[in-house]
Amino acid sequence: MLYLIGIGLWDARDITLKGLDVVKRCTRVYRESYTSRLSASVSDLEHTYGKKIILADRSLVENGEEILNHAENEDTALLIIGDVFAATTHLDLMLRARERGIEVRTIFNASVLTAVGVTGLELYKFGRVTSIPFLNANVSSPIDVYKSNKKSGLHTLFLFDLDPQKNKYLTIADACTYLLEHKVSAKTQAIGCAGLGSDSPEIRYAQLSTLKSLTFHLLPQCLIIPGTLHFMEEEALKRYKGL
Amino acid sequence: MLYLIGIGLWDARDITLKGLDVVKRCTRVYRESYTSRLSASVSDLEHTYGKKIILADRSLVENGEEILNHAENEDTALLIIGDVFAATTHLDLMLRARERGIEVRTIFNASVLTAVGVTGLELYKFGRVTSIPFLNANVSSPIDVYKSNKKSGLHTLFLFDLDPQKNKYLTIADACTYLLEHKVSAKTQAIGCAGLGSDSPEIRYAQLSTLKSLTFHLLPQCLIIPGTLHFMEEEALKRYKGL
């Protein structure tokens, strides 16, 4: 049996009781290391879960053989930062497991896609989500997604590219640079979020030109450009202005 | 201090370790009773959490005084089905707490908005989410949202209206009826999902006219009309066809 287990956004205590029950009974536990960044180290997780954890990089998960060979015979867990299906590779692994007749069970957890609700923006009013690539990539689709959402009055969540193995994380400042370079107005109001899921997330609401020079300490980070605001959303955002 | 704690989608063991730590230290614990349906009863939760739970209906949360008066002086938790900010009322409560100088902390959890990834549809390709009202309501905005998503090739997730106090839940069959009455073609392929978060969620992929007459046993339910499908999404959906 293969268990795909979301472990949430921040630390070792973000796993669910159900997730931990399963981890304890698996004979092998992997943790993917490339779709996001957890504040907890592998040894933090090992300490809290009482279980040895094998770090699985992109090639190990994409190749899949090692994990699936084990899951064919024994209870095997793959721990995934955030919720389980935010990344396509985990869907691919599920499909290949099923092809081989391996039963797959999913244990959900928090995702940045709904945690952004803490800003006060209504989740119902988000359009399609998009990702900003590292600055050397010349991709314009995030801008297309933003324009299309904007036209419908919808909020746009920009997630950021990352390369945890090289400790490379795109920042809010990088994202602002990217948007400005792609002709998004410097006066556009946006919300920078860092460390969602922590006790003290950093959330700031300002024009892109200002946001670009503010300091955010936590990782991972993301950015939202709000669409048409309801008065309650405006009210909520006031708290994050002028800091 | 007011803690807003997501408790996930299905049973008492879907709470996170962090959420349970906080529940144990609060002197009063409410559980909202009107935004979704949990399979666990209040006494299941009390048993697992080791804590007395007060059921909070919509008026208690919307009025807010009782909860906020308590939170002003003591650690108070409001348990929320799914993730915390899917419903506007919880945002409103957070704002009013802050107005009164009450510190608010949020503990995230799984939401149907990302759990739908288990169908094999990519979360990146969902457009705006919408809700289908009970059949006596004459609201056309779900259709507008669907049409707009469809035009962009995006998936549309339809959540369903519910009234847990009257044990009234809109079903996949009701949603199909609603869509057909609003001139969505009977041949439109859609995915019915029931009991996401359970060990054996019911997922079926068929034309609306077929889906309407299939039996789903679990609650809550939702429906997805996929947009343009990537081959991996097609592959994943095959599993749910012809059942």
Tab-separated table of C-alpha atoms in Angstrom, chain B residues 24-232:
chain	number	residue	atom	x	y	z
B	24	LYS	CA	-6.226	20.900	24.998
B	25	ARG	CA	-5.085	24.197	26.421
B	26	CYS	CA	-8.249	26.198	25.639
B	27	THR	CA	-10.811	26.712	28.378
B	28	ARG	CA	-13.653	26.767	25.880
B	29	VAL	CA	-13.939	24.958	22.558
B	30	TYR	CA	-16.672	25.670	20.018
B	31	ARG	CA	-17.308	23.776	16.791
B	32	GLU	CA	-19.152	25.531	14.008
B	33	SER	CA	-22.041	23.495	12.710
B	34	TYR	CA	-23.159	25.093	9.471
B	35	THR	CA	-20.478	25.390	6.781
B	36	SER	CA	-20.009	21.710	5.993
B	37	ARG	CA	-20.614	18.209	7.264
B	38	LEU	CA	-18.183	16.127	9.257
B	39	SER	CA	-18.609	12.375	9.477
B	40	ALA	CA	-17.554	12.490	13.156
B	41	SER	CA	-20.190	13.419	15.722
B	42	VAL	CA	-19.496	15.953	18.445
B	43	SER	CA	-19.084	13.123	20.934
B	44	ASP	CA	-16.539	11.445	18.620
B	45	LEU	CA	-14.582	14.692	18.660
B	46	GLU	CA	-14.934	15.040	22.432
B	47	HIS	CA	-13.671	11.519	22.882
B	48	THR	CA	-10.627	12.001	20.641
B	49	TYR	CA	-9.794	15.523	21.816
B	50	GLY	CA	-10.509	14.838	25.497
B	51	LYS	CA	-12.410	18.082	25.721
B	52	LYS	CA	-15.997	19.282	25.969
B	53	ILE	CA	-17.223	20.877	22.743
B	54	ILE	CA	-19.968	23.468	22.358
B	55	LEU	CA	-21.817	23.388	19.045
B	56	ALA	CA	-21.954	26.851	17.475
B	57	ASP	CA	-24.668	27.461	14.908
B	58	ARG	CA	-24.602	30.253	12.369
B	59	SER	CA	-26.287	32.810	14.621
B	60	LEU	CA	-23.897	32.157	17.496
B	61	VAL	CA	-20.871	32.676	15.225
B	62	GLU	CA	-22.373	35.605	13.313
B	63	ASN	CA	-23.434	37.341	16.491
B	64	GLY	CA	-20.034	36.453	17.899
B	65	GLU	CA	-20.464	38.123	21.311
B	66	GLU	CA	-20.366	34.946	23.385
B	67	ILE	CA	-17.237	33.643	21.674
B	68	LEU	CA	-15.439	37.001	21.689
B	69	ASN	CA	-16.321	37.773	25.315
B	70	HIS	CA	-14.737	34.524	26.304
B	71	ALA	CA	-11.736	34.935	23.991
B	72	GLU	CA	-11.065	38.351	25.536
B	73	ASN	CA	-10.069	36.724	28.797
B	74	GLU	CA	-9.195	33.128	28.070
B	75	ASP	CA	-7.857	30.859	25.345
B	76	THR	CA	-10.856	29.991	23.206
B	77	ALA	CA	-11.028	27.779	20.130
B	78	LEU	CA	-13.462	27.739	17.261
B	79	LEU	CA	-13.165	24.484	15.327
B	80	ILE	CA	-14.000	24.842	11.670
B	81	ILE	CA	-14.747	21.976	9.289
B	82	GLY	CA	-12.222	21.822	6.430
B	83	ASP	CA	-9.885	24.807	6.321
B	84	VAL	CA	-10.550	28.005	8.252
B	85	PHE	CA	-11.360	30.668	5.686
B	86	ALA	CA	-13.605	28.931	3.191
B	87	ALA	CA	-16.586	30.742	4.753
B	88	THR	CA	-16.901	34.516	5.042
B	89	THR	CA	-18.365	34.354	8.564
B	90	HIS	CA	-15.047	33.208	9.961
B	91	LEU	CA	-13.268	36.115	8.352
B	92	ASP	CA	-15.854	38.432	9.882
B	93	LEU	CA	-15.284	36.914	13.332
B	94	MET	CA	-11.516	37.360	12.950
B	95	LEU	CA	-11.967	41.038	12.057
B	96	ARG	CA	-14.253	41.701	14.991
B	97	ALA	CA	-11.878	39.944	17.353
B	98	ARG	CA	-9.005	42.155	16.181
B	99	GLU	CA	-11.170	45.265	16.544
B	100	ARG	CA	-11.594	44.366	20.191
B	101	GLY	CA	-7.864	43.827	20.557
B	102	ILE	CA	-8.175	40.055	20.820
B	103	GLU	CA	-5.239	38.215	19.307
B	104	VAL	CA	-6.259	35.670	16.667
B	105	ARG	CA	-4.246	32.659	15.574
B	106	THR	CA	-5.124	30.325	12.738
B	107	ILE	CA	-4.324	26.635	12.395
B	108	PHE	CA	-4.893	25.482	8.841
B	109	ASN	CA	-6.146	22.134	7.630
B	110	ALA	CA	-7.293	20.316	4.521
B	111	SER	CA	-9.989	21.844	2.331
B	112	VAL	CA	-12.213	20.395	-0.355
B	113	LEU	CA	-10.724	23.096	-2.604
B	114	THR	CA	-7.466	21.155	-2.829
B	115	ALA	CA	-8.706	17.656	-1.904
B	116	VAL	CA	-10.384	17.549	-5.344
B	117	GLY	CA	-6.866	17.011	-6.680
B	118	VAL	CA	-7.377	13.325	-5.826
B	119	THR	CA	-9.569	13.058	-8.945
B	120	GLY	CA	-6.449	13.560	-11.033
B	121	LEU	CA	-7.359	17.054	-12.208
B	122	GLU	CA	-4.555	19.567	-11.820
B	123	LEU	CA	-5.254	22.228	-9.222
B	124	TYR	CA	-3.475	24.764	-11.413
B	125	LYS	CA	-6.179	24.367	-14.009
B	126	PHE	CA	-9.190	25.172	-11.851
B	127	GLY	CA	-10.889	28.478	-12.477
B	128	ARG	CA	-13.043	30.221	-9.929
B	129	VAL	CA	-15.026	27.968	-7.572
B	130	THR	CA	-18.793	28.405	-7.258
B	131	SER	CA	-21.728	27.074	-5.214
B	132	ILE	CA	-25.015	25.580	-6.298
B	133	PRO	CA	-27.961	26.734	-4.190
B	134	PHE	CA	-30.966	24.670	-3.127
B	135	LEU	CA	-33.276	24.133	-6.055
B	136	ASN	CA	-35.856	26.722	-5.046
B	137	ALA	CA	-33.310	29.530	-5.361
B	138	ASN	CA	-33.127	31.235	-8.718
B	139	VAL	CA	-29.473	32.151	-8.941
B	140	SER	CA	-27.633	32.036	-12.218
B	141	SER	CA	-24.130	33.010	-11.132
B	142	PRO	CA	-22.858	29.391	-10.931
B	143	ILE	CA	-23.651	29.126	-14.622
B	144	ASP	CA	-21.825	32.368	-15.382
B	145	VAL	CA	-18.777	31.165	-13.457
B	146	TYR	CA	-18.860	27.831	-15.293
B	147	LYS	CA	-19.173	29.474	-18.724
B	148	SER	CA	-16.332	31.828	-18.005
B	149	ASN	CA	-14.060	29.010	-16.777
B	150	LYS	CA	-15.026	26.845	-19.726
B	151	LYS	CA	-14.129	29.577	-22.207
B	152	SER	CA	-10.634	29.591	-20.722
B	153	GLY	CA	-10.378	25.786	-20.774
B	154	LEU	CA	-10.453	25.655	-16.953
B	155	HIS	CA	-12.063	23.173	-14.574
B	156	THR	CA	-15.044	24.307	-12.495
B	157	LEU	CA	-15.651	23.028	-8.980
B	158	PHE	CA	-19.259	23.325	-7.831
B	159	LEU	CA	-19.722	23.198	-4.083
B	160	PHE	CA	-23.219	22.539	-2.781
B	161	ASP	CA	-25.526	24.449	-0.502
B	162	LEU	CA	-26.335	22.716	2.761
B	163	ASP	CA	-28.343	23.127	5.926
B	164	PRO	CA	-26.861	20.696	8.451
B	165	GLN	CA	-29.293	21.672	11.198
B	166	LYS	CA	-32.181	20.461	9.061
B	167	ASN	CA	-30.017	17.621	7.775
B	168	LYS	CA	-30.503	18.986	4.252
B	169	TYR	CA	-27.683	18.469	1.793
B	170	LEU	CA	-27.757	19.224	-1.893
B	171	THR	CA	-26.692	16.103	-3.795
B	172	ILE	CA	-24.890	15.379	-7.033
B	173	ALA	CA	-28.265	14.462	-8.560
B	174	ASP	CA	-29.700	17.832	-7.478
B	175	ALA	CA	-26.708	19.624	-8.957
B	176	CYS	CA	-27.122	17.777	-12.264
B	177	THR	CA	-30.785	18.765	-12.315
B	178	TYR	CA	-29.828	22.375	-11.647
B	179	LEU	CA	-27.259	22.423	-14.437
B	180	LEU	CA	-29.590	20.735	-16.924
B	181	GLU	CA	-32.381	23.177	-16.072
B	182	HIS	CA	-29.955	25.995	-16.796
B	183	LYS	CA	-29.309	24.602	-20.275
B	184	VAL	CA	-25.973	22.938	-19.667
B	185	SER	CA	-25.849	20.063	-22.174
B	186	ALA	CA	-26.832	16.638	-20.823
B	187	LYS	CA	-23.773	15.245	-22.620
B	188	THR	CA	-21.369	17.368	-20.612
B	189	GLN	CA	-18.835	15.116	-18.880
B	190	ALA	CA	-18.640	15.771	-15.169
B	191	ILE	CA	-17.136	14.259	-12.040
B	192	GLY	CA	-19.231	13.582	-8.972
B	193	CYS	CA	-17.301	13.368	-5.694
B	194	ALA	CA	-18.769	12.153	-2.405
B	195	GLY	CA	-16.983	11.752	0.911
B	196	LEU	CA	-13.634	13.282	-0.051
B	197	GLY	CA	-11.388	12.805	2.964
B	198	SER	CA	-12.825	9.376	3.781
B	199	ASP	CA	-10.878	6.158	3.157
B	200	SER	CA	-13.161	5.284	0.248
B	201	PRO	CA	-14.381	8.414	-1.468
B	202	GLU	CA	-16.919	7.858	-4.253
B	203	ILE	CA	-15.767	9.432	-7.497
B	204	ARG	CA	-17.587	8.949	-10.807
B	205	TYR	CA	-16.917	10.436	-14.225
B	206	ALA	CA	-19.858	10.460	-16.640
B	207	GLN	CA	-22.233	12.632	-18.628
B	208	LEU	CA	-24.518	14.796	-16.514
B	209	SER	CA	-27.535	12.768	-17.657
B	210	THR	CA	-25.898	9.555	-16.368
B	211	LEU	CA	-24.375	11.047	-13.261
B	212	LYS	CA	-27.807	12.264	-12.249
B	213	SER	CA	-29.080	8.722	-11.775
B	214	LEU	CA	-26.011	7.211	-10.092
B	215	THR	CA	-26.124	6.500	-6.383
B	216	PHE	CA	-23.649	8.195	-4.066
B	217	HIS	CA	-23.820	7.205	-0.407
B	218	LEU	CA	-21.450	9.611	1.314
B	219	LEU	CA	-21.758	13.283	2.256
B	220	PRO	CA	-20.746	15.970	1.595
B	221	GLN	CA	-20.762	15.882	-2.188
B	222	CYS	CA	-19.495	18.153	-4.917
B	223	LEU	CA	-19.291	18.217	-8.702
B	224	ILE	CA	-16.585	19.175	-11.172
B	225	ILE	CA	-16.967	19.981	-14.839
B	226	PRO	CA	-13.496	19.614	-16.296
B	227	GLY	CA	-12.146	22.047	-18.870
B	228	THR	CA	-9.522	21.067	-21.417
B	229	LEU	CA	-7.878	17.844	-20.251
B	230	HIS	CA	-4.175	17.079	-20.268
B	231	PHE	CA	-3.450	13.438	-21.196
B	232	MET	CA	-2.418	12.647	-17.631
